[in-house]
XYZ file of C-alpha atoms in Angstrom:
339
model
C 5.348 -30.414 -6.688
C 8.459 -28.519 -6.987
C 8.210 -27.799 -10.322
C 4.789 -26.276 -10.181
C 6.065 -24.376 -7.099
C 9.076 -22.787 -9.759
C 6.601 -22.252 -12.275
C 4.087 -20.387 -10.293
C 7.261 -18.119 -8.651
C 8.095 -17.515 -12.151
C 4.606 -16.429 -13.366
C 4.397 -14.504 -10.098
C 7.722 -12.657 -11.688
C 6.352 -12.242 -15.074
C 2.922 -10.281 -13.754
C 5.288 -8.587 -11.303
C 7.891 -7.419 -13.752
C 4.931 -6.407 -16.144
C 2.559 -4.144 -13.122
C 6.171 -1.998 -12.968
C 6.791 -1.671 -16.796
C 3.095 -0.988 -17.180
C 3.464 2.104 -14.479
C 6.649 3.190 -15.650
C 4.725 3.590 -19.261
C 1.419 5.120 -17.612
C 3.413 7.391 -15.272
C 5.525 8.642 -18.358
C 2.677 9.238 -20.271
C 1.155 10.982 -17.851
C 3.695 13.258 -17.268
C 4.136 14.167 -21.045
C 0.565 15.029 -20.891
C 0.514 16.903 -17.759
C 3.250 19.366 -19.793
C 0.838 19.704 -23.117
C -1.864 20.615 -20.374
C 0.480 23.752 -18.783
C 0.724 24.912 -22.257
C -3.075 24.716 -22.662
C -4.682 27.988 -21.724
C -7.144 30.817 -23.134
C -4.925 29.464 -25.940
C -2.202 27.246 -26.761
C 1.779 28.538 -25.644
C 4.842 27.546 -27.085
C 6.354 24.940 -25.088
C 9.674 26.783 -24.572
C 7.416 29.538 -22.865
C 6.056 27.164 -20.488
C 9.352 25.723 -19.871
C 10.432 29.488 -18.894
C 7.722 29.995 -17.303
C 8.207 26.699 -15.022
C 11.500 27.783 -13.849
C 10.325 31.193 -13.053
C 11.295 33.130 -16.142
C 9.624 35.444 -18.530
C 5.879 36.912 -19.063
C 4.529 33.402 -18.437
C 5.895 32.571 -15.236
C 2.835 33.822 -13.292
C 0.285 32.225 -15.148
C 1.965 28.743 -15.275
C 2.818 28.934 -11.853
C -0.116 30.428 -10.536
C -3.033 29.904 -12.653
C -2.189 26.635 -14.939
C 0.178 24.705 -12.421
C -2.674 23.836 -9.634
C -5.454 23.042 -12.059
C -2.786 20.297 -13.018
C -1.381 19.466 -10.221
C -5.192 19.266 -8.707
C -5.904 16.928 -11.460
C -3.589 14.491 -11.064
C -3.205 14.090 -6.980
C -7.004 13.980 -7.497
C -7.695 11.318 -10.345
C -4.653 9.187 -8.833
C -7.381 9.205 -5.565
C -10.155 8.946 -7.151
C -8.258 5.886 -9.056
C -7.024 4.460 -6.040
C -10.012 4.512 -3.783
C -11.640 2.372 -6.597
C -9.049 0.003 -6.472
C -9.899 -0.176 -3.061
C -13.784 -0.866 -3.348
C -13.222 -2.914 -6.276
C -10.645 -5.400 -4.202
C -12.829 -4.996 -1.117
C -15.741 -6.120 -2.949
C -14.172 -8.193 -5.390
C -16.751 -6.946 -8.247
C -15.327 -4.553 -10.896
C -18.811 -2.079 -10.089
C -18.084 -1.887 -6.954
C -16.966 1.973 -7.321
C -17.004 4.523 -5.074
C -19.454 6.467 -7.435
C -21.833 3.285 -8.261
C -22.317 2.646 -4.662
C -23.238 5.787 -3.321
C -20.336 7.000 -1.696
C -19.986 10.276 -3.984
C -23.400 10.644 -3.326
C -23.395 10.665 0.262
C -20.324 13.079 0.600
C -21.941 15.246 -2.008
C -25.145 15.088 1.034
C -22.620 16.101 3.684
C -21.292 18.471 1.767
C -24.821 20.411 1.328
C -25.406 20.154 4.806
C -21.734 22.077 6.004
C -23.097 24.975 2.992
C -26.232 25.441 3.985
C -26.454 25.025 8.065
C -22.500 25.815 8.326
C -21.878 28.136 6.066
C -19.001 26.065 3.651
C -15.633 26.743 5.010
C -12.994 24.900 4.010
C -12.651 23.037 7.012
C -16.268 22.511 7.303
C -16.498 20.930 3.902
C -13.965 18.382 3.956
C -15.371 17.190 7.561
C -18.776 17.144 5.701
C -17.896 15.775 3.024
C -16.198 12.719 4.971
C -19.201 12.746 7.509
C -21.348 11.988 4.400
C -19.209 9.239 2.528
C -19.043 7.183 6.222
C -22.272 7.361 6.779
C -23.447 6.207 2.635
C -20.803 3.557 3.543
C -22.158 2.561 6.528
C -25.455 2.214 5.069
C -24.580 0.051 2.143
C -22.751 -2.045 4.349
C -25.756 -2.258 6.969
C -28.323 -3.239 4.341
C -25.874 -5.684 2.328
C -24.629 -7.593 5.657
C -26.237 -10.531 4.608
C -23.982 -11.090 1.403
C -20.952 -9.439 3.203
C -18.816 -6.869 1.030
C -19.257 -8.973 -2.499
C -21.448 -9.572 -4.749
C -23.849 -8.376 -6.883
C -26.234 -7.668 -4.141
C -24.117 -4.778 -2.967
C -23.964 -2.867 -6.055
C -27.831 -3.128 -6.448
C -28.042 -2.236 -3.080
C -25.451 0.698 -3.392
C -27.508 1.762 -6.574
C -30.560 2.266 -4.741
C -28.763 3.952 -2.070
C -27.337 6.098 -4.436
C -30.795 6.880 -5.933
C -31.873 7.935 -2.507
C -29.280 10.242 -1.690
C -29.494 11.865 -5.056
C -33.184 12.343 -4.442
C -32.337 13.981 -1.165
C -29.394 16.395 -2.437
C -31.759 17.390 -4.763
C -34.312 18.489 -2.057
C -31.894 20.010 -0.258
C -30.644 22.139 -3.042
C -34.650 23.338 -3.921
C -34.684 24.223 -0.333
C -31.860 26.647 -0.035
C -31.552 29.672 -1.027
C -31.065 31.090 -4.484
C -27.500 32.135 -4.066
C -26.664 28.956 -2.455
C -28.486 26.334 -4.393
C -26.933 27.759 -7.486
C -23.486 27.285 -6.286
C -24.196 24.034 -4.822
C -26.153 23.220 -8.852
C -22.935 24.494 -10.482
C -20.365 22.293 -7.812
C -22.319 18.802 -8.029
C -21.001 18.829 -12.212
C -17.600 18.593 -10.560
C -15.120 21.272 -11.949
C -11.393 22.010 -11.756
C -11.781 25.365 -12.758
C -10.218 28.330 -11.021
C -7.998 26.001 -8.157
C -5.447 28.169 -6.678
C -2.482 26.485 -4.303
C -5.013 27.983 -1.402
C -7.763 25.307 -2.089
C -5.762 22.486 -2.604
C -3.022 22.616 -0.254
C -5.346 21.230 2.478
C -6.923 18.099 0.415
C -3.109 17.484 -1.052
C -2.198 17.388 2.494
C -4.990 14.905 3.320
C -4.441 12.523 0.519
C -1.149 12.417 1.156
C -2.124 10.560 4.494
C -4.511 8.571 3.282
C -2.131 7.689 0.475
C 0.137 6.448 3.174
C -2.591 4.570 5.025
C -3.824 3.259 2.509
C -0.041 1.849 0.693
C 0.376 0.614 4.672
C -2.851 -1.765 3.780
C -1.879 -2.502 0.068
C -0.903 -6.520 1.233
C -4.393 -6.959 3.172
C -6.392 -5.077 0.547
C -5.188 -7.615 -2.199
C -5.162 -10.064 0.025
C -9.189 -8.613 0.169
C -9.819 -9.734 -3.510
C -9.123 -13.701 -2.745
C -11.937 -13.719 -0.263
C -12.039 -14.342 3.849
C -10.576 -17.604 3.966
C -8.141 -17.281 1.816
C -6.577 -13.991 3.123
C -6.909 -15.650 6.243
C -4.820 -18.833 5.007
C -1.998 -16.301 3.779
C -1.831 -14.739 7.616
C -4.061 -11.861 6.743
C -6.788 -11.127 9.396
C -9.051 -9.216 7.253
C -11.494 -8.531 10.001
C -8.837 -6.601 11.667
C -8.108 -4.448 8.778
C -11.226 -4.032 6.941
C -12.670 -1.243 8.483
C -9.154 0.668 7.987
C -9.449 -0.396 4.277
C -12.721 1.032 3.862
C -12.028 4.561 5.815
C -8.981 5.284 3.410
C -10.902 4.368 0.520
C -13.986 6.853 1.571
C -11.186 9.274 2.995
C -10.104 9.441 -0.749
C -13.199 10.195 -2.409
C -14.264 12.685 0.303
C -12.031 14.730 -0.267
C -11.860 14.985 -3.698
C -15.328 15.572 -3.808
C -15.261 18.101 -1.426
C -12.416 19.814 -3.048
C -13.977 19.611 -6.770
C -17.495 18.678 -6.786
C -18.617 14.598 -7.557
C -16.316 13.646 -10.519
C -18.034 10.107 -11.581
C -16.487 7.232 -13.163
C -12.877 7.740 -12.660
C -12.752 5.441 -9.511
C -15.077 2.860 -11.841
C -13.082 2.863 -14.621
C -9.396 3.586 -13.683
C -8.703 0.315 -11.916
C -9.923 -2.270 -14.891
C -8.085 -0.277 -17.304
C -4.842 -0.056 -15.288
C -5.686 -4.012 -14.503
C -5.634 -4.970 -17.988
C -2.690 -2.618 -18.913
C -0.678 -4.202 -16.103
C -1.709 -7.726 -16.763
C -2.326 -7.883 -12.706
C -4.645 -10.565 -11.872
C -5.973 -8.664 -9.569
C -6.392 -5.031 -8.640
C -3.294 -3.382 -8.038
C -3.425 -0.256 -6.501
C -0.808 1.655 -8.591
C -1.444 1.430 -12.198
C -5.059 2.225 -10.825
C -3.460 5.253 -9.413
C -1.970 6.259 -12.531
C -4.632 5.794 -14.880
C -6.642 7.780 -12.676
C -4.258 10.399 -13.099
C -3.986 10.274 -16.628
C -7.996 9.592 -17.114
C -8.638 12.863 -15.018
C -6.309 15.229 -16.247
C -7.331 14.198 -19.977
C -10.843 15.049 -18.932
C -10.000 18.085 -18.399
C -7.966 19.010 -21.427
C -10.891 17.811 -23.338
C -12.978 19.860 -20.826
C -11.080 23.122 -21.744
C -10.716 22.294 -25.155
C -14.051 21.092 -26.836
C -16.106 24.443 -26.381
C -13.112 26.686 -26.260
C -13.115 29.399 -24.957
C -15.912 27.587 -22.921
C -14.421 25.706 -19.975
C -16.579 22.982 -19.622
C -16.944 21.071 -16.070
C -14.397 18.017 -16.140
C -17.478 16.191 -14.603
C -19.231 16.317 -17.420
C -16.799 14.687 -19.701
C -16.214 12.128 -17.598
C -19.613 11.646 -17.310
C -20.169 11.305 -21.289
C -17.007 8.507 -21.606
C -17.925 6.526 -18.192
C -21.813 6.032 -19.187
C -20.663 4.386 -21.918
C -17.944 2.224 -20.310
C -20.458 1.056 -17.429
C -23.020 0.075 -20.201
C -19.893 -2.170 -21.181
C -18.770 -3.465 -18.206
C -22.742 -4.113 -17.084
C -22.819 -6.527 -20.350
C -19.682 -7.951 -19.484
C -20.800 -8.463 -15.985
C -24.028 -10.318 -17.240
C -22.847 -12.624 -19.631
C -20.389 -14.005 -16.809
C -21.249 -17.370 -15.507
């Protein structure tokens, strides 16, 4: 008995020592990319200029700083939420489609955010409180109709799916309802775009997330405790009925306000948490390598966003939405053929 005790410490090690190696590489990666995206712009700068320009120096400081650092910046505090609010859902749920996105949560803050434009006029304030209005009360519907099978399951991601359907039917009405001026900004922000962020519009969500983010690392040990089920959480001294309502506000915090900072950006929270899973060799769903994938998923988005049609900035939105239908068509097949 002792022996298997040892052996399962030292596994427990191994997968440990590996999720920190594994975020060391992604965060590294990250960064170098995060650099080759301030030197992408109308066209691509010499990386000594953006160096300069970093530190405050030369012709290039005001467009690095100004102009190139918080589209970055944006993308990165935004896909690590976006990556770790599906780690969230995904432990929570303990189904690998059970994404913020999938189960109409992006939906329903994109509803609330349509409502604060149209009846409140869209301030910043008014969208973020919209925005989080609408992902609670998606949420809370998903969860109402699903109580049957609890948080897990398959049932909950068909269930979120026709939610989702709904509330995409209904943004839509709202939209052909507005007016002109309005429903073509509100068109133009559901593709989801980090074009044009200044420090002005993202200072508020960074300061946001950064709560959450502490909230939500506060709840890491009960949200993978989330993954083993009820009874075994509660076997391990985790009350999860105590915590799960925290677990699910951070997660909808998270995508609530990215979406009301950017516009709906789809698939990151779906697909950042398997792949940082499987880089990090967790068994379950760590929250940190899904952070940093999301990071790195998001801001390569949107290099590819700025770079495919150049000039043309495409919406990061829809390049994510072009790789992630094709990785939920493979993670659906994967999903059926389990037993």
């Amino acid at each position: 008995m002792s022996g298997l005790v040892i052996r399962a410490g030292r596994v427990s090690a191994l997968i440990e020592r590996r999720t920190a190696l594994a975020s060391i590489a992604l965060a590294g990666v990250t960064l170098a990319l995060a650099f080759v995206a301030l030197c992408r712009g109308d066209s691509w700068d010499p990386p000594g200029e953006v160096l300069a320009g970093l530190a405050g120096y030369g012709d290039a400081a005001l467009i690095v700083q100004e102009w190139r650092l918080p589209r970055v910046a944006g993308a990165l505090v935004f896909g690590a939420a976006l990556g770790t609010a599906g780690a969230i859902f995904q432990n929570v749920t303990r189904n690998a489609l059970g994404s913020p996105d999938v189960i109409g949560l992006d939906a329903g803050a994109y509803t609330g955010v349509l409502i604060a434009i149209t009846v409140f006029g869209g301030t910043a304030a008014g969208l973020a409180a919209g925005s989080l209005a609408g992902g609670l009360a998606s949420a809370a519907a998903v969860y109402a109709l699903s109580l049957r099978s609890g948080l897990s399951g398959l049932r909950l991601v068909v269930i979120g799916i026709a939610v989702n359907a709904m509330l995409t039917a209904l943004n839509s009405w709202i939209v052909l309802r507005a007016q002109l001026e309005v429903a073509t900004a509100a068109t133009a922000w559901n593709a989801g775009s980090l074009n044009g962020l200044d420090w002005g519009e993202v200072r508020l969500p960074f300061l946001i997330l950064a709560a959450l983010a502490l909230l939500a690392a506060a709840l890491s040990r009960a949200t993978a405790q989330a993954a083993l089920g009820d009874d075994i959480a509660a076997a391990s001294g985790v009350a999860l009925n105590r915590y799960r309502l925290l677990i699910i506000l951070a997660g909808v915090g998270l995508t609530a306000t990215v979406t009301s900072a950017t516009g709906p950006i789809v698939f990151v929270a779906l697909a950042a948490p398997q792949i940082g899973r499987r880089v990090a060799g967790a068994a379950g769903t760590p929250a940190l390598p899904a952070a940093l994938t999301g990071a790195l998923l998001l801001l390569a988005a949107d290099l590819a966003a700025q770079t495919v049609v150049a000039p043309v900035q495409l919406p990061v939105g829809v390049v994510t939405t072009v790789i992630g239908g094709g990785y939920l068509c493979w993670l659906l097949i994967m999903e059926m053929r389990r037993p």
